[in-house]
Coordinates of C-alpha atoms and ligand atoms in Angstrom, one line a residue:
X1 CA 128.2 107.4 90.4
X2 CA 125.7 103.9 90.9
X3 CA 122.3 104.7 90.3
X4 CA 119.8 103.5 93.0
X5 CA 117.0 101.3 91.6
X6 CA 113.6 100.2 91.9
X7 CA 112.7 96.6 93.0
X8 CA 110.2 95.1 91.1
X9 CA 109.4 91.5 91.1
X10 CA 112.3 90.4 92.3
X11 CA 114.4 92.6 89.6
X12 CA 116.5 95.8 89.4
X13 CA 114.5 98.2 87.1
X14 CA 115.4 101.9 86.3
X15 CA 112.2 104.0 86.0
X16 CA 111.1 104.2 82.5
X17 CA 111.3 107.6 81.9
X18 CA 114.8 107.0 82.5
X19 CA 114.9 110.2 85.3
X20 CA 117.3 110.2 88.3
X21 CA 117.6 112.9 91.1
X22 CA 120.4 113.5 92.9
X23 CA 120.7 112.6 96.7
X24 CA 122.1 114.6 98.9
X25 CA 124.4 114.7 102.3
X26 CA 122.7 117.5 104.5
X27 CA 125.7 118.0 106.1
X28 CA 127.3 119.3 103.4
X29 CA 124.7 119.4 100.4
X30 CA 127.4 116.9 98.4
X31 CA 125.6 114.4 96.4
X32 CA 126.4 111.3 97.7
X33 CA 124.1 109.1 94.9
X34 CA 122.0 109.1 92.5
X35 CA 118.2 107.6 92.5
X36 CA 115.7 106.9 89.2
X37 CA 113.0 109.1 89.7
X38 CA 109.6 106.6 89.3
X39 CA 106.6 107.8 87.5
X40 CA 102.8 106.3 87.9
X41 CA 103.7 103.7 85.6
X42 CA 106.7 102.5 87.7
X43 CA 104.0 102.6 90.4
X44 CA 101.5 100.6 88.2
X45 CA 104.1 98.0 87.8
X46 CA 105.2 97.5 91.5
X47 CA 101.2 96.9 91.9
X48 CA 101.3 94.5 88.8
X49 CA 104.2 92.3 90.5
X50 CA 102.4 92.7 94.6
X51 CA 99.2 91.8 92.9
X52 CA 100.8 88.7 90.9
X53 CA 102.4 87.6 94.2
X54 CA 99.7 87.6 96.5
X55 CA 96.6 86.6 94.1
X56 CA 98.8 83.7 92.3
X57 CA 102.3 83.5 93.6
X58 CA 103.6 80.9 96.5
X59 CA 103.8 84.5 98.7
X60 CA 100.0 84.8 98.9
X61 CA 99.8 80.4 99.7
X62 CA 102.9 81.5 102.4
X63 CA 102.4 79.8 106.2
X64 CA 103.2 81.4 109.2
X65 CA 106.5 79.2 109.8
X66 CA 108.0 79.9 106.3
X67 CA 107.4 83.6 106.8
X68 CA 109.0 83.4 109.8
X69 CA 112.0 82.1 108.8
X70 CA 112.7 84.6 106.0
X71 CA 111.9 87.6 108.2
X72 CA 114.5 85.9 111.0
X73 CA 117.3 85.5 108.0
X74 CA 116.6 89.6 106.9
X75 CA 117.1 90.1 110.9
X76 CA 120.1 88.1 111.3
X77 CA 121.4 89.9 107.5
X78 CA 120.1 93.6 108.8
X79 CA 122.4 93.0 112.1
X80 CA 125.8 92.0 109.8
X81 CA 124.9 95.3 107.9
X82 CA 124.1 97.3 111.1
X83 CA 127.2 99.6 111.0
X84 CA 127.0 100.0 107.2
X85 CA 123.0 101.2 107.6
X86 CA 123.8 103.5 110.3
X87 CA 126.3 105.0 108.1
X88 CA 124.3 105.5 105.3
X89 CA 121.6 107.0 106.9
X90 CA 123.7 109.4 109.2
X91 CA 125.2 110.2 105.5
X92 CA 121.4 110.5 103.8
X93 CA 119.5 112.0 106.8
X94 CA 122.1 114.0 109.1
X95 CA 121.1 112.6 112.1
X96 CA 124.2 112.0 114.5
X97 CA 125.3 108.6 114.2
X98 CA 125.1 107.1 117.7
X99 CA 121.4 107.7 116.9
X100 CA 121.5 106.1 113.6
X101 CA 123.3 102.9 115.2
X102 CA 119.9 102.8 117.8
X103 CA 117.8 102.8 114.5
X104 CA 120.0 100.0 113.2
X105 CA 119.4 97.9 116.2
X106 CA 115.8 98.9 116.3
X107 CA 115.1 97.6 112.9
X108 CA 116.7 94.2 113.8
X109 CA 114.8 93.8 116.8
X110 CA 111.5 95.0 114.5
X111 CA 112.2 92.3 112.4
X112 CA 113.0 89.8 114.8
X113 CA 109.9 90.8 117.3
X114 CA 107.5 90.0 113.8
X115 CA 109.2 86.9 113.0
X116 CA 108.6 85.3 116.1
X117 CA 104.6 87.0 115.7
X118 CA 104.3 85.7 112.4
X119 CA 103.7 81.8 113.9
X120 CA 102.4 82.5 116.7
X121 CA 98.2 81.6 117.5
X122 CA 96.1 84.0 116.1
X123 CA 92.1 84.4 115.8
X124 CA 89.9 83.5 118.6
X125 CA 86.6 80.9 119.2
X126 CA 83.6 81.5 120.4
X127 CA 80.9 80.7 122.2
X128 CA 77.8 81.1 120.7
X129 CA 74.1 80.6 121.4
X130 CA 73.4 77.4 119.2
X131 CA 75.5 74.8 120.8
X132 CA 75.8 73.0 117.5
X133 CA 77.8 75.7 115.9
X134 CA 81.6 76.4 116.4
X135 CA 82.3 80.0 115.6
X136 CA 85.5 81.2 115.0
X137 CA 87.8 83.4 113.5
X138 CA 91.3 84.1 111.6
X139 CA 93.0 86.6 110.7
X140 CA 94.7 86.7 106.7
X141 CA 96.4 89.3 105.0
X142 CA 94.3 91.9 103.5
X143 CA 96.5 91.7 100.0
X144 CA 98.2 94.7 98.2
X145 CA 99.9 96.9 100.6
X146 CA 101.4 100.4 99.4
X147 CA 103.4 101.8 102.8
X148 CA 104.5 105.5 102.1
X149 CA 107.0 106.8 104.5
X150 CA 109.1 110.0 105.8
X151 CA 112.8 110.6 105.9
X152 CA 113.0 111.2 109.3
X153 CA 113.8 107.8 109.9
X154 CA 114.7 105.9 106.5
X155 CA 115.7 102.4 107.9
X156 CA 113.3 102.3 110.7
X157 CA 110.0 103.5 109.1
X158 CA 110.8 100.9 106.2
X159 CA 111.0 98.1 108.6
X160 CA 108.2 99.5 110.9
X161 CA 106.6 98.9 107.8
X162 CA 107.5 96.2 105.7
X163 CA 108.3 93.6 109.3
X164 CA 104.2 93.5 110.0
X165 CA 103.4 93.9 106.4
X166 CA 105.5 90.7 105.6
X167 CA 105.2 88.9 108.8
X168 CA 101.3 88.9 107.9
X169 CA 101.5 87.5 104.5
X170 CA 100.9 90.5 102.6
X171 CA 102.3 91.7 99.2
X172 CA 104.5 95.2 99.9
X173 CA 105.3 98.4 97.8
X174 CA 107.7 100.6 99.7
X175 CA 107.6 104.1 98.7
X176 CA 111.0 106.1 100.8
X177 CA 110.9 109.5 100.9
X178 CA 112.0 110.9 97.6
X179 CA 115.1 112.5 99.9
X180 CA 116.5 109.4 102.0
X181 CA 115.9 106.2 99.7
X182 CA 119.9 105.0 100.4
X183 CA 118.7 102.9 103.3
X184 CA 115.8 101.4 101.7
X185 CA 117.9 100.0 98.3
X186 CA 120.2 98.6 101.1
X187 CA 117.7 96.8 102.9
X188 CA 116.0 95.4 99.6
X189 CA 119.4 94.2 98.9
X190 CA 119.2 92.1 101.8
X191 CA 115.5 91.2 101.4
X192 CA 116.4 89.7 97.9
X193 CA 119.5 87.8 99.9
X194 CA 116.8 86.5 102.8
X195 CA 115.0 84.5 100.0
X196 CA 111.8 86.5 100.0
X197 CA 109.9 85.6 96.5
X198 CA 109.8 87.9 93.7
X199 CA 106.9 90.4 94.0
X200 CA 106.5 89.8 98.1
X201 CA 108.5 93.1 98.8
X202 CA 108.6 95.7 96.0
X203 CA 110.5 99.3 96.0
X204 CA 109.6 102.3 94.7
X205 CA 111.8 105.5 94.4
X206 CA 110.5 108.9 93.5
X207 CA 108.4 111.6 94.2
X208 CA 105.0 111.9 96.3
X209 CA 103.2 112.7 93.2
X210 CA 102.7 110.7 91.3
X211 CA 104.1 107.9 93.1
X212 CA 102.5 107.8 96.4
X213 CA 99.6 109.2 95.1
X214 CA 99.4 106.5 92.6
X215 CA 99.4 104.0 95.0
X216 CA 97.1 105.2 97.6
X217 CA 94.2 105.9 94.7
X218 CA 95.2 102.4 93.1
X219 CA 91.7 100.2 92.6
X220 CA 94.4 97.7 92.4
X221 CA 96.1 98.0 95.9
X222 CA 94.3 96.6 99.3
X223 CA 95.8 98.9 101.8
X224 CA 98.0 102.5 102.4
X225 CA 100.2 102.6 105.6
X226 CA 101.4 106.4 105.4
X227 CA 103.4 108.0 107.9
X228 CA 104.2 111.7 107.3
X229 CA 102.9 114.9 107.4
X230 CA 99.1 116.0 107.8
X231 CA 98.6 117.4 104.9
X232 CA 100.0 114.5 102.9
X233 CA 97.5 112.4 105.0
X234 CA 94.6 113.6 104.0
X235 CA 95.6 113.6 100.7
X236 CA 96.3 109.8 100.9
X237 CA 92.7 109.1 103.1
X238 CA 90.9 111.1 99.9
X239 CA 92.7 109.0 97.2
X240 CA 92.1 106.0 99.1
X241 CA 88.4 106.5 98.8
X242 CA 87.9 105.5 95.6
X243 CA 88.5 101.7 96.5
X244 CA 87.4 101.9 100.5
X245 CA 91.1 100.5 100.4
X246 CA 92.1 99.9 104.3
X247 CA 94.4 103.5 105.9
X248 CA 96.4 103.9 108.3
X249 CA 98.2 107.4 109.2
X250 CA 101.3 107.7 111.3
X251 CA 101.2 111.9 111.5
X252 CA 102.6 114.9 113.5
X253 CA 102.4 116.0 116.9
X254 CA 103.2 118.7 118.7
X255 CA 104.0 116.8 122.3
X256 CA 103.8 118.6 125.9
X257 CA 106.5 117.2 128.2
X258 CA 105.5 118.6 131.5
X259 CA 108.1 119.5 134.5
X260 CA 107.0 119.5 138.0
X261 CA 108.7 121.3 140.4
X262 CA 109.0 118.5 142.3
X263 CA 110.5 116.4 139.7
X264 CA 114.4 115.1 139.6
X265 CA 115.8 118.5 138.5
X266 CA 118.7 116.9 136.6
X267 CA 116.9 114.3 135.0
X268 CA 114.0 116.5 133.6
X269 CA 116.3 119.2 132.8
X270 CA 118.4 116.6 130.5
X271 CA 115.4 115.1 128.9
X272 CA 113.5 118.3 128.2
X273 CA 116.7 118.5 125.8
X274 CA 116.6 115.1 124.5
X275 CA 113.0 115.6 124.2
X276 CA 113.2 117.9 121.4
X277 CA 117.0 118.0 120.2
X278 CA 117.2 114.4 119.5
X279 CA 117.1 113.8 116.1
X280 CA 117.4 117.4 115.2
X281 CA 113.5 117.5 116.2
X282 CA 112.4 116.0 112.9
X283 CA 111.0 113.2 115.1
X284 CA 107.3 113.4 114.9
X285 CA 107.0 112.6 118.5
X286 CA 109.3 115.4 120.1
X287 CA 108.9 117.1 123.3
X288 CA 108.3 120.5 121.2
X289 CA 106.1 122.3 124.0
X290 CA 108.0 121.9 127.9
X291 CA 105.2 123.0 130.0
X292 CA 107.0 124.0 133.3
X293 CA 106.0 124.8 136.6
X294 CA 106.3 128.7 137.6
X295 CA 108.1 128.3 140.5
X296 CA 111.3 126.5 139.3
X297 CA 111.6 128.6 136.3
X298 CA 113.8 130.9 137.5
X299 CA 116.0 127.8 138.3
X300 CA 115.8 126.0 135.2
X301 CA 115.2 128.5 132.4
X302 CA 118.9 129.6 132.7
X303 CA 120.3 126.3 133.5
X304 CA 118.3 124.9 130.0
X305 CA 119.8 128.1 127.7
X306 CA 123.3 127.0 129.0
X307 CA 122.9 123.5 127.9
X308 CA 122.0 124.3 125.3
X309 CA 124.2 126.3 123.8
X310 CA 126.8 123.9 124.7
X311 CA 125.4 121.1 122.2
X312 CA 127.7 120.3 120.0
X313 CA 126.2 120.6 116.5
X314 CA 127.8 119.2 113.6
X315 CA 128.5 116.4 110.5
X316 CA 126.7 113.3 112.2
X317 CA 129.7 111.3 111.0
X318 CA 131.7 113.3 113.4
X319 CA 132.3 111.3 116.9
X320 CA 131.5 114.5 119.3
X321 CA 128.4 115.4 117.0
X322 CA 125.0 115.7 119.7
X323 CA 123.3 117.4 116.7
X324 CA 122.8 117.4 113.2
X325 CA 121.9 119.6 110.7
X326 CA 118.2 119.3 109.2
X327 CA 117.3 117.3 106.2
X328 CA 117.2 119.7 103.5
X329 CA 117.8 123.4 102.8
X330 CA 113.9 123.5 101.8
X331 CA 113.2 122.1 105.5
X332 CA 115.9 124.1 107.1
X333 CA 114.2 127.5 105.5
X334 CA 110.8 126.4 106.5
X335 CA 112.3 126.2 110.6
X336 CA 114.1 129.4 110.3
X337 CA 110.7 130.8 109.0
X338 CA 108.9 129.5 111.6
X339 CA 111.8 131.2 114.0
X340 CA 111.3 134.3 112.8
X341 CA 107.3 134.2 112.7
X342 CA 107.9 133.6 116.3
X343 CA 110.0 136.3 117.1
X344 CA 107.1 138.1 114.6
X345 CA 104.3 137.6 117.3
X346 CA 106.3 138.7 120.4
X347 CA 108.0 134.9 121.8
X348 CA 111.1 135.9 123.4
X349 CA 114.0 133.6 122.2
X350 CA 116.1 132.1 125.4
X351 CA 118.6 130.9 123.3
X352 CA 119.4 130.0 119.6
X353 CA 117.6 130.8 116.7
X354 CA 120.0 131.5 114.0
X355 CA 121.2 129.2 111.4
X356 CA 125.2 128.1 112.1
X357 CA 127.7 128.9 109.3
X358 CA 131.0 128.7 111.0
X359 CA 133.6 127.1 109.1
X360 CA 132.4 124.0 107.1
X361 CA 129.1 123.8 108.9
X362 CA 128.2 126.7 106.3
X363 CA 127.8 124.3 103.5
X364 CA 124.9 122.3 105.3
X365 CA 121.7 122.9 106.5
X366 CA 122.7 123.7 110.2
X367 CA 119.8 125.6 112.9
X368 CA 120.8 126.2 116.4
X369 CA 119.3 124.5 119.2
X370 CA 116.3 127.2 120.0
X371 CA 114.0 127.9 123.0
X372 CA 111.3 130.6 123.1
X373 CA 109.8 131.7 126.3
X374 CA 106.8 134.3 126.4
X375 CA 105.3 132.8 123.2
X376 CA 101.8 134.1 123.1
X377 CA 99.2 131.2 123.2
X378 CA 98.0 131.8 119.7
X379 CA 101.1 132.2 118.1
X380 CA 102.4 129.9 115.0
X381 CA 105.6 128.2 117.1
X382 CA 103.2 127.4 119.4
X383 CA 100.2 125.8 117.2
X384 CA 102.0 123.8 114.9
X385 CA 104.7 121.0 114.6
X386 CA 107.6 123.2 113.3
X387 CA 109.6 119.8 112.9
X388 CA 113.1 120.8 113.6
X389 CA 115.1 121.9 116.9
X390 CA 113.0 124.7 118.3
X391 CA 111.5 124.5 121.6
X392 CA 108.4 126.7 122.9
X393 CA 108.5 127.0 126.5
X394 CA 105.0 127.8 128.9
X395 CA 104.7 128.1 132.6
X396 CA 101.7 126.7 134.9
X397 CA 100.8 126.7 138.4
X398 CA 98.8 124.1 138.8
X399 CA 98.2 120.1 138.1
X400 CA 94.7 121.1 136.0
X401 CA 96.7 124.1 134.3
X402 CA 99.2 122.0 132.7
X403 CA 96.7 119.2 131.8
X404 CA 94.4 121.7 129.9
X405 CA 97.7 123.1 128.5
X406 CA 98.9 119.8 127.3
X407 CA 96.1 119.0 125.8
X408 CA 95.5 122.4 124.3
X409 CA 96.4 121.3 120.7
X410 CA 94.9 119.3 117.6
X411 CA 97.6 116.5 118.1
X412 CA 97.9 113.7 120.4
X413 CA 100.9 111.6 119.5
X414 CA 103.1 111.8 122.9
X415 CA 103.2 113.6 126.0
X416 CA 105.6 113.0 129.2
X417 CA 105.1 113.9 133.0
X418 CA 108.2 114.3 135.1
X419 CA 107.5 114.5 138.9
X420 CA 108.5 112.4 142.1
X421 CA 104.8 112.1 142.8
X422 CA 103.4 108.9 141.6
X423 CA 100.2 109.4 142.1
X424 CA 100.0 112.6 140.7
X425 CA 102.3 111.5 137.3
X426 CA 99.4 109.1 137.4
X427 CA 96.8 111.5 137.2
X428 CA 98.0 113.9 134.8
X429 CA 98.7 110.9 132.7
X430 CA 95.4 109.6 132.3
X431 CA 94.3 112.8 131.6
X432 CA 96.7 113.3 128.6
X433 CA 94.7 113.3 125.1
X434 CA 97.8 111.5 123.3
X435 CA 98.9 108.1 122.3
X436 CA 101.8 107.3 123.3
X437 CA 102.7 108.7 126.7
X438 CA 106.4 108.5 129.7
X439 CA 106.7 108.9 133.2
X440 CA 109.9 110.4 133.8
X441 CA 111.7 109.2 130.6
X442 CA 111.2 110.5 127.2
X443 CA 111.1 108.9 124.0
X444 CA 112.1 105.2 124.4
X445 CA 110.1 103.6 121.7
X446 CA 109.4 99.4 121.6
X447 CA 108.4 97.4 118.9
X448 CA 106.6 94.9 121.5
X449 CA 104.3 98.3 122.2
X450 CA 101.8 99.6 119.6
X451 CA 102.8 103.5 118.3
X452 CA 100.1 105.7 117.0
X453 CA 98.7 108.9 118.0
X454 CA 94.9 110.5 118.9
X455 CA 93.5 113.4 117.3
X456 CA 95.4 114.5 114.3
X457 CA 98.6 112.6 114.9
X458 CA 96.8 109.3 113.3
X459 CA 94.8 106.7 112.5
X460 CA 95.6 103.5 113.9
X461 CA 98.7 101.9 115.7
X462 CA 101.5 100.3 114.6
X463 CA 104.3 98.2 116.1
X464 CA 103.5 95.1 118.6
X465 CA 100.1 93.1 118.2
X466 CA 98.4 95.7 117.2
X467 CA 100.8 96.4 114.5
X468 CA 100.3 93.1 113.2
X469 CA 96.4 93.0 113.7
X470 CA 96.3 96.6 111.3
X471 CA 97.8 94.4 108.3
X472 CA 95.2 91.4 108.5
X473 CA 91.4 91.0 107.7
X474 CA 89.3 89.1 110.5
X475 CA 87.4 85.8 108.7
X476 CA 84.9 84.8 110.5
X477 CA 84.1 80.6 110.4
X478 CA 81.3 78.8 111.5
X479 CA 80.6 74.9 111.2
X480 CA 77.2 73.4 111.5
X481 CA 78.3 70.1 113.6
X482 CA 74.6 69.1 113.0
X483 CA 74.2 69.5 109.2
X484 CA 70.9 68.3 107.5
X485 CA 67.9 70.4 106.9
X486 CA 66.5 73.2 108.7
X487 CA 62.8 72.8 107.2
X488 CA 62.5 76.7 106.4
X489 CA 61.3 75.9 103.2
X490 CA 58.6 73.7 103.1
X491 CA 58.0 72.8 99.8
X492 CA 61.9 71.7 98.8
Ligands
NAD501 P1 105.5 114.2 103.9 O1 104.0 114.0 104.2 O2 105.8 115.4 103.1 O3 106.0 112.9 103.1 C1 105.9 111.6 103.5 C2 105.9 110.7 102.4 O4 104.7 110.9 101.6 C3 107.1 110.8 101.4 O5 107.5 109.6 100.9 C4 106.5 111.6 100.3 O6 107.1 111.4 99.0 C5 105.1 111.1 100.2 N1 104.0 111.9 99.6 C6 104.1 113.3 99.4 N2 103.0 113.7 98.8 C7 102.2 112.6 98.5 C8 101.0 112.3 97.9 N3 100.3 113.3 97.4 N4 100.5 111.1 97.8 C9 101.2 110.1 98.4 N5 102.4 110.2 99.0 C10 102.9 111.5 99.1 O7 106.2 114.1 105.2 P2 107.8 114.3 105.5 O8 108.1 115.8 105.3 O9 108.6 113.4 104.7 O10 107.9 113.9 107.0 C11 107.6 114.7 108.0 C12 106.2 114.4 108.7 O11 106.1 113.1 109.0 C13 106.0 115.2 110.0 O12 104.8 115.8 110.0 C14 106.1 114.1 111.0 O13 105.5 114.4 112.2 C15 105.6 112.9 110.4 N6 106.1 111.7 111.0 C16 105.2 110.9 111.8 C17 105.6 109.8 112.4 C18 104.7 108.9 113.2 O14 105.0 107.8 113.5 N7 103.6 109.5 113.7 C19 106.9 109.3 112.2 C20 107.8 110.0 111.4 C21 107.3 111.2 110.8

């Protein structure tokens, strides 16, 4: 079986211990390849070759234009791999592959939506109160970037990534997730193919620690983009202190999708499903808490458990599959823990709750589609982001009962509002603590529109202009048009 690599200045490199994990299928728990398994000093070196790059290399000397053009040929090369990408990461991650194609054409567009950024005008002039100075600024790339992502979403959190990174002119070190790096060897594959110079766009496979946390404490490296967990992101903002290096954190959530009475029954009904079941619910901006409106819960609780029972969970690979199993056996004991801490403090399940083991499904990591009801306020499932497919469920009366509900959490990634009122989806809206936010819709996601959360979910946005903005300095320029002597001195 091939051994997946590091990319390191423009090279195939094994890690120099020589270590390799094995990489699993979740569906099954087959290994499906085998990845080196980087120490700090693989780390060290990916920093050597960014550094080298941007301080001396033609990378760091790039124009807009030229960038440009490379991130358009990675686009057009991503899109003739499309079907192959969504493969592998229905094969690496488990997610159902209908899903995995959207991720596919997500990451082209990603791409494509940052090439076109990368020459367009940027930095702003001023006007100032001496009228013989122009003031302006510009915005360059900060340098060294280290980008540290999940496995929730292998392709698309490497492009979310490395697209802004790149279009901006900096120098990259991709760090996958120790579990899903398939994707990401794929991809650099293609980066080498798009002409991108050696040291521009580095790879790193292995663990957190010492990888990632070699980067994010590195003097050496200019910036950390992280998305994953919280407790992984403080970790990151305390290494990163030594330096002051530049952080942002793409984090959990725990997302209230609220249900008016008055809303499109059908609609809401499907998408409180969606909400939470796409993507297994290891998508950090689920619909995990469906805050619904008492008097249409006799209506839609029962209608919900049916659904739901009638997803069809299975291999991703499988056409029928709406569901697939969770990424690990680690992760799926950590859901069924928190399932069972649940039913612990007195939530009542409505459906679900047990791992599936029928047939072949036994050999993977396979959790029902579950929904509590009753779950007392202070209770685990309802506190924190359990990161799979399990659904607490609370009832309100009123517009300022679900708003204080909504908000009643540390996180503030996502929230939705289905009703037919518009005035009133407006309302609760505005009042949502949470960075990314639908009207009657949940989950579509655009790269033209930043993603980021308040609270706990983050620090900063990524995607669109603002995604761009987070991987550049602002230079400020000003030119005397009246040189000569300002006669502070006297004595000169
Ligand atoms: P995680 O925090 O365990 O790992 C994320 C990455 O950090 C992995 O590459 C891991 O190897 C690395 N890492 C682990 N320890 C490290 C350390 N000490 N220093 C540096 N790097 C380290 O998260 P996960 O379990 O892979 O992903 C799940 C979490 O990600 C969830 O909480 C989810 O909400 C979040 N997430 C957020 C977003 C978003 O956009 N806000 C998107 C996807 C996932």
């Amino acid at each position: 079986m091939k051994t997946l690599l590091n990319h390191i200045n423009g090279k195939w490199v094994a890690a120099k211990s020589g270590a390799s994990r094995d990489i699993l299928n979740p569906a099954n728990n087959r290994v499906i390849a085998k990845a080196t398994d980087s120490g700090a000093a693989d780390a060290e070196d990916a920093i050597t070759a960014a550094r080298k790059a941007f301080d001396h290399g033609p990378w760091g000397k790039s124009t807009g234009p030229e960038r440009a053009e490379k991130l358009l040929a990675l686009a057009n090369l991503v899109e003739k791999h499309a079907d192959e990408f969504a493969k592998i990461d229905t094969e690496n991650n488990g997610k159902p592959l209908r899903e995995a194609n959207y991720d596919a054409a997500d990451a082209v567009g990603c791409f494509r939506y940052y090439a076109g950024l990368a020459s367009k005008p940027q930095g702003q002039t001023y006007s100032v109160s001496d009228p013989n100075m122009v003031c302006m600024t510009v915005r360059e790339p900060i340098g060294v970037c280290a980008q540290i992502i999940p496995w929730n979403y292998p392709l698309l959190m490497a492009v979310w990534k490395l697209a802004p990174g790149l279009a901006a002119g900096n120098a990259c070190i991709l760090k996958p997730s120790e579990m899903t790096p398939v994707s990401a060897v794929k991809l650099f594959e293609l980066i080498e193919k798009a002409g991108f110079p050696p040291g521009a766009a580095n790879l790193v496979l292995g663990p957190g620690d010492p990888v990632g946390s070699t980067l994010a404490a590195s003097d050496r490296v200019d910036k950390v983009a992280f998305t994953g967990g919280g407790v992984t992101g403080r970790k990151i903002m305390t290494a990163a202190t030594g330096n002051l290096k530049k952080v942002t954190l793409e984090l959990g959530g725990k997302s209230p999708n609220i249900v008016f009475a008055d809303a499109d029954f059908e609609s809401a009904l499907e998408f409180a499903m969606f909400g939470i079941f796409a993507g297994q619910g290891e998508v950090c901006s689920a619909g995990s808490r469906l805050l619904l409106e008492r008097k249409i819960a006799k209506k839609f609780l029962p209608r919900l458990a049916d659904a739901c029972r009638k997803i069809v969970v299975g291999d991703g690979l499988a056409k029928k599959t709406e569901m697939g199993p969770l990424v690990s056996r680690a992760h799926m004991e950590k859901v069924l823990g928190y399932i069972e801490s649940g039913l612990d403090e007195g939530a009542k399940l409505l459906c679900g709750g047990k791992r599936i083991t029928k047939g072949a499904l036994a050999r993977g990591n396979f959790v029902e589609p579950t929904v509590f009801v009753d779950v007392p306020p202070e209770a685990k499932i309802m506190k924190e982001e359990i990161f799979g497919p399990v659904l607490v469920v609370e009832l309100f009366d009123t517009e300022e009962e679900a708003i204080a509900k909504a908000n009643d959490t540390v996180y503030g990634l996502a929230g939705a509002v289905f009703t037919s009122d518009g005035a009133k989806a407006q309302r609760v809206i505005k009042q949502l603590r949470a960075g990314i936010t639908w009207i009657n819709t949940y989950h579509p996601t655009f790269n033209e529109a930043p993603w980021g959360g308040y609270k706990q979910s983050g620090i900063g946005r990524e995607l669109g202009t603002y995604g761009l903005e987070a991987y550049t300095e602002v230079k400020q320029i000003n030119i005397n048009l009246a040189p000569g002597r300002v006669n502070w001195f006297k004595n000169l």
